[in-house]
Short mmCIF file of N, CA, C and O in Angstrom, two decimals:
data_model
loop_
_atom_site.label_atom_id
_atom_site.label_comp_id
_atom_site.label_asym_id
_atom_site.label_seq_id
_atom_site.Cartn_x
_atom_site.Cartn_y
_atom_site.Cartn_z
N MET A 1 20.05 13.65 13.51
CA MET A 1 19.80 12.33 12.79
C MET A 1 18.83 11.10 14.43
O MET A 1 18.17 11.59 14.82
N SER A 2 19.82 11.66 15.47
CA SER A 2 18.42 10.88 16.78
C SER A 2 17.58 12.21 17.22
O SER A 2 16.31 11.34 17.91
N ASN A 3 17.11 13.96 16.52
CA ASN A 3 16.29 14.30 16.65
C ASN A 3 15.63 14.22 16.57
O ASN A 3 13.94 13.73 16.13
N ILE A 4 15.45 13.08 14.95
CA ILE A 4 15.06 12.81 13.06
C ILE A 4 14.03 11.68 14.38
O ILE A 4 12.77 11.60 14.01
N ILE A 5 14.30 10.94 14.77
CA ILE A 5 13.82 9.34 14.92
C ILE A 5 13.21 9.79 16.30
O ILE A 5 11.52 8.97 16.08
N SER A 6 13.69 10.60 17.11
CA SER A 6 12.83 10.95 17.96
C SER A 6 10.99 12.00 17.63
O SER A 6 10.22 11.39 18.62
N LYS A 7 11.45 12.58 16.98
CA LYS A 7 10.16 13.59 16.29
C LYS A 7 9.65 12.39 15.64
O LYS A 7 8.72 11.93 15.19
N VAL A 8 10.21 11.37 15.34
CA VAL A 8 9.02 10.09 14.22
C VAL A 8 8.47 9.44 15.58
O VAL A 8 7.97 8.49 15.25
N ILE A 9 9.72 8.68 16.45
CA ILE A 9 8.36 8.37 17.32
C ILE A 9 7.81 9.23 17.88
O ILE A 9 6.60 8.96 18.40
N GLU A 10 7.78 9.89 18.35
CA GLU A 10 6.52 10.95 18.84
C GLU A 10 5.28 11.05 18.06
O GLU A 10 4.47 11.26 18.34
N PHE A 11 5.45 11.13 16.89
CA PHE A 11 4.19 11.06 15.64
C PHE A 11 4.26 9.99 15.17
O PHE A 11 2.75 10.17 15.90
N LEU A 12 4.28 8.80 16.49
CA LEU A 12 3.79 7.88 15.82
C LEU A 12 3.85 7.33 17.23
O LEU A 12 1.97 7.16 16.89
N ASN A 13 4.08 7.92 18.32
CA ASN A 13 3.04 8.05 19.67
C ASN A 13 1.33 9.14 19.10
O ASN A 13 1.01 8.23 20.35
N TYR A 14 2.09 9.89 18.84
CA TYR A 14 0.75 10.56 18.37
C TYR A 14 -0.96 9.80 17.99
O TYR A 14 -2.07 9.98 18.56
N LEU A 15 -0.42 8.85 16.86
CA LEU A 15 -1.18 8.10 15.75
C LEU A 15 -1.51 7.01 16.73
O LEU A 15 -2.24 6.36 16.20
N GLY A 16 -0.55 6.70 17.48
CA GLY A 16 -0.91 5.14 18.73
C GLY A 16 -2.26 5.59 18.79
O GLY A 16 -2.75 4.87 19.84
N ALA A 17 -1.84 7.04 20.33
CA ALA A 17 -2.95 6.96 20.50
C ALA A 17 -4.50 7.45 19.80
O ALA A 17 -5.21 8.17 20.88
N LEU A 18 -4.29 7.98 19.16
CA LEU A 18 -5.30 7.71 17.94
C LEU A 18 -6.35 6.85 17.66
O LEU A 18 -7.60 6.81 17.75
N VAL A 19 -5.79 6.07 17.67
CA VAL A 19 -6.02 4.23 17.08
C VAL A 19 -6.30 3.20 18.98
O VAL A 19 -7.66 3.45 18.83
N THR A 20 -6.08 3.97 19.87
CA THR A 20 -6.44 3.62 20.90
C THR A 20 -7.60 3.82 21.69
O THR A 20 -8.90 2.32 22.20
N PRO A 21 -8.29 4.22 21.25
CA PRO A 21 -9.66 4.07 21.73
C PRO A 21 -10.83 3.69 20.92
O PRO A 21 -11.28 3.00 21.63
N TRP A 22 -10.35 3.04 19.48
CA TRP A 22 -11.12 2.37 18.93
C TRP A 22 -10.29 0.74 18.67
O TRP A 22 -10.47 0.48 17.10
N LEU A 23 -9.75 -0.06 19.80
CA LEU A 23 -9.35 -1.31 19.59
C LEU A 23 -9.74 -2.33 19.26
O LEU A 23 -9.62 -2.82 18.85
N ALA A 24 -10.99 -1.87 20.41
CA ALA A 24 -12.85 -2.95 19.81
C ALA A 24 -13.06 -2.90 18.64
O ALA A 24 -12.57 -4.28 17.67
N GLU A 25 -12.49 -2.02 17.82
CA GLU A 25 -12.91 -1.92 16.51
C GLU A 25 -11.96 -2.30 15.40
O GLU A 25 -12.46 -3.11 14.31
N VAL A 26 -10.64 -1.52 15.09
CA VAL A 26 -9.19 -2.15 15.53
C VAL A 26 -9.55 -3.71 14.55
O VAL A 26 -9.14 -3.98 13.55
N SER A 27 -9.61 -4.44 16.05
CA SER A 27 -9.55 -5.77 16.49
C SER A 27 -10.98 -5.84 15.11
O SER A 27 -9.97 -7.81 14.92
N MET A 28 -11.28 -5.62 15.02
CA MET A 28 -12.64 -6.41 15.31
C MET A 28 -12.95 -6.81 13.15
O MET A 28 -13.01 -7.15 12.72
N ALA A 29 -11.89 -5.79 13.15
CA ALA A 29 -12.13 -5.55 11.61
C ALA A 29 -10.72 -6.18 10.94
O ALA A 29 -10.97 -6.85 10.26
N ILE A 30 -9.77 -6.80 11.67
CA ILE A 30 -8.71 -6.83 10.96
C ILE A 30 -9.39 -8.57 11.63
O ILE A 30 -9.03 -9.71 10.01
N ILE A 31 -10.02 -8.87 12.14
CA ILE A 31 -10.53 -10.17 12.64
C ILE A 31 -11.87 -10.79 11.06
O ILE A 31 -12.20 -11.80 10.32
N ALA A 32 -12.72 -9.77 11.42
CA ALA A 32 -13.42 -10.13 10.13
C ALA A 32 -12.33 -9.62 8.53
O ALA A 32 -12.85 -10.81 7.62
N CYS A 33 -11.65 -9.23 8.11
CA CYS A 33 -11.17 -9.28 7.28
C CYS A 33 -10.39 -10.39 6.05
O CYS A 33 -10.45 -11.10 5.90
N CYS A 34 -9.75 -11.45 7.98
CA CYS A 34 -9.34 -12.85 7.63
C CYS A 34 -9.95 -13.82 7.68
O CYS A 34 -9.45 -14.31 7.01
N LEU A 35 -11.05 -13.36 8.19
CA LEU A 35 -12.49 -14.47 7.81
C LEU A 35 -12.84 -14.57 5.85
O LEU A 35 -12.81 -15.34 5.69
N VAL A 36 -13.16 -12.81 5.02
CA VAL A 36 -13.02 -13.04 4.53
C VAL A 36 -12.55 -13.55 4.11
O VAL A 36 -12.73 -13.76 2.49
N VAL A 37 -10.74 -13.71 3.95
CA VAL A 37 -9.97 -14.35 3.02
C VAL A 37 -9.84 -15.24 3.40
O VAL A 37 -9.51 -16.21 2.36
N PHE A 38 -9.73 -16.43 4.53
CA PHE A 38 -9.80 -17.50 4.64
C PHE A 38 -11.59 -17.89 4.19
O PHE A 38 -11.30 -19.32 4.87
N GLY A 39 -12.28 -17.60 4.42
CA GLY A 39 -13.46 -18.33 4.04
C GLY A 39 -14.17 -18.79 2.70
O GLY A 39 -15.00 -19.79 2.85
N ALA A 40 -13.30 -18.19 2.12
CA ALA A 40 -13.51 -18.82 1.01
C ALA A 40 -12.52 -19.84 0.90
O ALA A 40 -13.07 -21.15 0.54
N ASP A 41 -11.78 -20.37 1.48
CA ASP A 41 -11.04 -21.41 1.92
C ASP A 41 -11.73 -22.59 2.52
O ASP A 41 -11.60 -23.82 2.26
N ILE A 42 -12.40 -21.73 3.50
CA ILE A 42 -13.55 -22.18 4.30
C ILE A 42 -14.30 -24.18 3.99
O ILE A 42 -14.64 -24.92 3.88
N ASN A 43 -14.84 -22.38 3.07
CA ASN A 43 -16.27 -22.65 2.66
C ASN A 43 -15.70 -24.10 1.41
O ASN A 43 -15.75 -24.76 1.04
N ARG A 44 -14.52 -23.97 0.28
CA ARG A 44 -13.93 -24.49 -0.85
C ARG A 44 -14.01 -26.06 -0.20
O ARG A 44 -14.02 -27.30 -0.81
N PHE A 45 -12.76 -26.05 1.37
CA PHE A 45 -13.10 -27.11 1.97
C PHE A 45 -13.99 -28.21 2.62
O PHE A 45 -13.90 -29.23 2.41
N LEU A 46 -15.20 -27.40 2.85
CA LEU A 46 -16.17 -28.14 3.35
C LEU A 46 -17.19 -28.17 2.07
O LEU A 46 -17.75 -29.68 2.70
N ARG A 47 -17.05 -28.11 1.58
CA ARG A 47 -17.95 -28.16 0.08
C ARG A 47 -17.51 -29.83 -1.48
O ARG A 47 -18.09 -30.63 -0.40
N ARG A 48 -16.21 -29.20 -0.22
CA ARG A 48 -15.61 -30.82 -1.00
C ARG A 48 -15.42 -31.91 0.06
O ARG A 48 -16.09 -33.65 -0.51
N TYR A 49 -15.73 -31.26 1.07
CA TYR A 49 -16.03 -32.57 2.44
C TYR A 49 -17.56 -33.64 2.45
O TYR A 49 -17.09 -34.07 2.04
N LEU A 50 -18.04 -32.35 1.99
CA LEU A 50 -19.30 -32.95 2.60
C LEU A 50 -20.79 -33.04 0.74
O LEU A 50 -21.22 -32.79 0.97
N ALA A 51 -19.65 -32.72 -0.36
CA ALA A 51 -20.08 -33.70 -1.92
C ALA A 51 -20.77 -34.81 -1.46
O ALA A 51 -20.09 -36.06 -0.64
N GLY A 52 -21.89 -34.69 -2.13
CA GLY A 52 -22.09 -36.13 -2.36
C GLY A 52 -23.63 -36.28 -1.20
O GLY A 52 -23.78 -37.19 -1.02
N ARG A 53 -23.43 -35.11 -0.27
CA ARG A 53 -24.07 -36.17 0.90
C ARG A 53 -24.77 -34.74 0.68
O ARG A 53 -25.52 -34.18 0.01
N SER A 54 -26.18 -35.52 1.57
CA SER A 54 -28.09 -35.08 1.03
C SER A 54 -27.94 -33.19 0.88
O SER A 54 -27.11 -32.63 2.14
N PHE A 55 -29.09 -32.39 0.48
CA PHE A 55 -28.57 -30.70 0.23
C PHE A 55 -28.80 -30.01 2.35
O PHE A 55 -28.75 -29.33 1.39
N LEU A 56 -30.17 -31.49 2.62
CA LEU A 56 -30.37 -30.51 3.92
C LEU A 56 -28.87 -30.49 5.11
O LEU A 56 -29.42 -29.52 5.58
N LEU A 57 -27.83 -31.24 4.94
CA LEU A 57 -26.86 -31.82 5.27
C LEU A 57 -25.74 -31.02 4.96
O LEU A 57 -25.07 -29.55 6.26
N ARG A 58 -25.83 -30.63 3.87
CA ARG A 58 -24.85 -29.41 3.47
C ARG A 58 -25.21 -28.42 3.71
O ARG A 58 -23.81 -26.46 4.55
N THR A 59 -26.18 -27.29 3.47
CA THR A 59 -27.82 -26.32 3.91
C THR A 59 -26.93 -26.11 5.14
O THR A 59 -26.38 -25.17 5.70
N LEU A 60 -27.01 -27.00 6.05
CA LEU A 60 -27.67 -26.86 7.17
C LEU A 60 -26.30 -26.75 8.03
O LEU A 60 -25.41 -25.59 8.97
N ILE A 61 -24.63 -27.58 7.42
CA ILE A 61 -22.79 -27.68 7.77
C ILE A 61 -22.48 -25.71 7.15
O ILE A 61 -21.85 -24.90 8.67
N PHE A 62 -23.37 -25.26 6.09
CA PHE A 62 -23.17 -24.09 5.36
C PHE A 62 -23.49 -22.87 6.90
O PHE A 62 -22.94 -21.63 6.96
N VAL A 63 -24.43 -23.39 7.10
CA VAL A 63 -25.69 -21.99 7.70
C VAL A 63 -24.59 -21.86 9.25
O VAL A 63 -24.26 -21.49 9.44
N ILE A 64 -24.48 -23.19 9.82
CA ILE A 64 -23.61 -23.58 10.96
C ILE A 64 -22.36 -22.89 10.73
O ILE A 64 -22.22 -22.06 11.69
N VAL A 65 -21.59 -23.13 10.10
CA VAL A 65 -19.71 -22.05 10.23
C VAL A 65 -20.37 -21.20 10.14
O VAL A 65 -19.60 -20.10 10.39
N ASN A 66 -21.15 -20.53 8.89
CA ASN A 66 -20.94 -18.96 8.24
C ASN A 66 -21.73 -17.97 9.30
O ASN A 66 -21.25 -17.07 9.70
N ALA A 67 -22.54 -18.70 9.72
CA ALA A 67 -23.39 -17.78 10.66
C ALA A 67 -23.25 -17.88 12.00
O ALA A 67 -23.14 -16.37 12.92
N PHE A 68 -23.32 -19.15 12.20
CA PHE A 68 -22.39 -18.87 14.53
C PHE A 68 -21.04 -19.25 13.92
O PHE A 68 -21.30 -18.91 15.11
N GLY A 69 -20.46 -20.25 13.44
CA GLY A 69 -19.41 -19.94 13.73
C GLY A 69 -18.04 -18.74 13.07
O GLY A 69 -16.74 -18.80 14.38
N TYR A 70 -18.94 -19.03 11.95
CA TYR A 70 -18.02 -16.43 11.70
C TYR A 70 -17.82 -15.44 12.89
O TYR A 70 -17.53 -15.46 13.04
N GLY A 71 -19.48 -15.95 13.51
CA GLY A 71 -19.86 -14.70 13.68
C GLY A 71 -19.63 -14.89 15.41
O GLY A 71 -19.49 -13.91 16.29
N LEU A 72 -19.22 -16.60 16.04
CA LEU A 72 -18.25 -16.11 18.14
C LEU A 72 -17.26 -15.95 17.12
O LEU A 72 -16.47 -16.05 18.53
N ILE A 73 -16.56 -16.39 16.08
CA ILE A 73 -15.08 -16.00 16.16
C ILE A 73 -14.91 -15.28 16.35
O ILE A 73 -14.15 -14.50 16.82
N ILE A 74 -15.78 -13.76 15.14
CA ILE A 74 -15.37 -13.11 14.90
C ILE A 74 -15.86 -12.24 16.59
O ILE A 74 -14.98 -11.14 17.65
N ILE A 75 -16.95 -12.70 17.71
CA ILE A 75 -16.85 -12.09 19.34
C ILE A 75 -16.40 -12.31 20.35
O ILE A 75 -16.00 -11.68 20.94
N HIS A 76 -15.06 -13.51 19.71
CA HIS A 76 -14.19 -14.34 20.66
C HIS A 76 -13.14 -13.81 21.56
O HIS A 76 -12.29 -13.51 21.64
N LEU A 77 -12.70 -13.20 19.70
CA LEU A 77 -11.42 -13.69 19.96
C LEU A 77 -11.17 -12.35 19.35
O LEU A 77 -10.19 -11.56 19.89
N SER A 78 -12.26 -11.51 19.24
CA SER A 78 -12.27 -9.04 18.77
C SER A 78 -11.51 -8.70 20.04
O SER A 78 -10.43 -8.95 20.15
N PRO A 79 -12.24 -9.50 21.26
CA PRO A 79 -12.05 -8.56 23.07
C PRO A 79 -10.08 -9.79 22.49
O PRO A 79 -9.56 -8.78 23.28
N LEU A 80 -9.98 -10.89 22.15
CA LEU A 80 -8.95 -10.81 23.28
C LEU A 80 -7.48 -10.51 22.48
O LEU A 80 -6.55 -9.50 23.15
N LEU A 81 -7.71 -10.28 20.79
CA LEU A 81 -6.40 -9.51 19.66
C LEU A 81 -6.36 -7.51 20.38
O LEU A 81 -5.65 -6.92 20.36
N ALA A 82 -7.81 -6.09 20.83
CA ALA A 82 -7.55 -5.69 22.07
C ALA A 82 -7.04 -5.99 22.25
O ALA A 82 -6.33 -5.00 22.76
N GLN A 83 -7.13 -7.19 23.20
CA GLN A 83 -6.51 -7.45 24.81
C GLN A 83 -5.37 -6.93 24.55
O GLN A 83 -4.27 -5.78 25.83
N TYR A 84 -4.46 -8.20 23.89
CA TYR A 84 -3.32 -8.08 23.25
C TYR A 84 -2.05 -6.54 22.79
O TYR A 84 -1.50 -6.03 22.63
N MET A 85 -3.47 -5.88 21.79
CA MET A 85 -3.40 -4.63 21.41
C MET A 85 -2.78 -3.67 22.56
O MET A 85 -2.12 -2.71 22.01
N ALA A 86 -3.95 -3.46 23.14
CA ALA A 86 -3.78 -2.48 24.12
C ALA A 86 -2.08 -3.04 25.33
O ALA A 86 -1.74 -1.84 26.13
N LYS A 87 -1.90 -3.44 24.89
CA LYS A 87 -0.61 -3.81 25.76
C LYS A 87 1.03 -3.73 25.52
O LYS A 87 1.65 -3.68 25.21
N ILE A 88 1.46 -3.12 23.83
CA ILE A 88 1.70 -2.73 23.26
C ILE A 88 1.76 -1.06 22.72
O ILE A 88 0.73 -0.17 23.05
N PRO A 89 2.75 -0.56 23.10
CA PRO A 89 3.71 0.63 23.18
C PRO A 89 2.59 1.36 21.91
O PRO A 89 2.10 0.85 21.09
N PRO A 90 2.31 2.41 22.57
CA PRO A 90 1.11 3.48 20.94
C PRO A 90 2.12 3.09 19.86
O PRO A 90 1.31 3.29 19.28
N HIS A 91 2.91 3.60 19.66
CA HIS A 91 4.16 4.16 18.43
C HIS A 91 4.63 2.84 17.46
O HIS A 91 4.22 2.07 16.50
N TRP A 92 4.56 1.34 18.44
CA TRP A 92 3.81 -0.22 17.46
C TRP A 92 3.31 0.17 17.59
O TRP A 92 2.22 -1.01 16.09
N LEU A 93 1.90 -0.03 17.90
CA LEU A 93 0.80 -0.50 17.38
C LEU A 93 -0.05 0.41 16.55
O LEU A 93 -0.24 -0.21 15.44
N PHE A 94 0.11 1.48 16.16
CA PHE A 94 0.30 1.91 15.00
C PHE A 94 0.57 1.95 13.42
O PHE A 94 -0.22 1.20 13.29
N VAL A 95 2.09 1.41 14.22
CA VAL A 95 1.91 0.42 12.68
C VAL A 95 2.06 -1.74 12.44
O VAL A 95 1.90 -1.30 11.78
N LEU A 96 2.10 -1.94 13.92
CA LEU A 96 1.14 -3.02 14.00
C LEU A 96 -0.08 -2.90 12.91
O LEU A 96 -0.47 -4.26 11.96
N VAL A 97 -0.56 -1.99 13.21
CA VAL A 97 -1.99 -1.92 13.27
C VAL A 97 -2.24 -1.46 11.80
O VAL A 97 -2.86 -2.56 10.83
N VAL A 98 -0.98 -0.84 10.59
CA VAL A 98 -1.40 -0.57 9.13
C VAL A 98 -1.08 -1.62 8.40
O VAL A 98 -1.01 -2.30 7.60
N THR A 99 0.51 -2.72 9.60
CA THR A 99 0.96 -3.63 8.26
C THR A 99 -0.02 -4.09 8.63
O THR A 99 0.04 -4.92 7.89
N ALA A 100 -0.60 -5.15 9.80
CA ALA A 100 -1.86 -6.33 9.82
C ALA A 100 -2.97 -5.70 8.44
O ALA A 100 -2.98 -6.51 8.07
N PHE A 101 -3.29 -4.75 7.86
CA PHE A 101 -3.76 -4.71 7.31
C PHE A 101 -3.68 -4.98 5.99
O PHE A 101 -4.28 -4.90 4.87
N PHE A 102 -2.47 -4.15 5.96
CA PHE A 102 -2.00 -4.51 4.11
C PHE A 102 -1.74 -5.84 3.79
O PHE A 102 -0.92 -5.88 2.81
N ALA A 103 -1.19 -5.95 5.30
CA ALA A 103 -0.32 -7.43 4.75
C ALA A 103 -2.66 -8.84 4.58
O ALA A 103 -2.45 -9.24 3.48
N ILE A 104 -2.63 -8.42 5.39
CA ILE A 104 -4.59 -8.40 4.44
C ILE A 104 -5.02 -8.78 4.19
O ILE A 104 -5.52 -8.93 2.98
N GLY A 105 -4.37 -7.36 2.74
CA GLY A 105 -4.97 -6.86 1.64
C GLY A 105 -3.79 -7.38 0.86
O GLY A 105 -4.71 -7.84 0.09
N SER A 106 -2.78 -7.20 0.90
CA SER A 106 -1.56 -8.28 0.13
C SER A 106 -2.12 -9.44 -0.44
O SER A 106 -2.22 -10.12 -1.32
N TRP A 107 -2.44 -9.75 0.77
CA TRP A 107 -3.22 -11.46 0.60
C TRP A 107 -3.66 -11.87 0.47
O TRP A 107 -4.49 -12.52 -1.35
N ALA A 108 -4.76 -10.96 0.78
CA ALA A 108 -6.16 -10.52 -0.61
C ALA A 108 -6.27 -11.05 -1.82
O ALA A 108 -6.54 -11.06 -2.90
N GLN A 109 -5.45 -10.10 -2.21
CA GLN A 109 -4.92 -9.52 -3.56
C GLN A 109 -4.02 -10.88 -4.22
O GLN A 109 -4.54 -11.28 -5.47
N ARG A 110 -3.03 -11.75 -3.10
CA ARG A 110 -2.76 -12.96 -3.88
C ARG A 110 -2.96 -14.00 -4.41
O ARG A 110 -2.90 -15.08 -5.53
N ASN A 111 -4.98 -13.84 -4.33
CA ASN A 111 -5.71 -14.87 -3.96
C ASN A 111 -6.86 -15.13 -4.45
O ASN A 111 -7.52 -14.17 -4.77
N ARG A 112 -6.58 -13.21 -5.01
CA ARG A 112 -7.39 -12.18 -6.09
C ARG A 112 -8.40 -13.42 -5.36
O ARG A 112 -9.12 -12.84 -6.45
N GLN A 113 -9.00 -12.13 -4.66
CA GLN A 113 -9.84 -11.83 -3.83
C GLN A 113 -10.48 -10.86 -3.57
O GLN A 113 -11.16 -9.96 -3.58
N VAL A 114 -9.31 -9.29 -4.70
CA VAL A 114 -9.33 -7.82 -4.49
C VAL A 114 -9.12 -7.57 -5.29
O VAL A 114 -8.25 -8.28 -6.75
#
């Protein structure tokens, strides 16, 4: 039994080592996927909050939030997430990355975005 567990951990370490050089891209993908899932809720909130306001103001807020807001979130949070992920042992890193994408995908499925 102990031999099987050590082989599984060794294999997960190998897979985690394959992911490690791509942490910047993986973290950006995780942040972007979260924004896609949350984006509909954020835009729905803004639409309700800005209802009855002028077309120019609604358009300006939409552009600021979608272009600059989401862009800044991706640019600033991705390196931070990559730094935290770099501190995780490789076997847990692989498990975390796979779990994160499955969790985001499940959440999107439950919210009928897939």
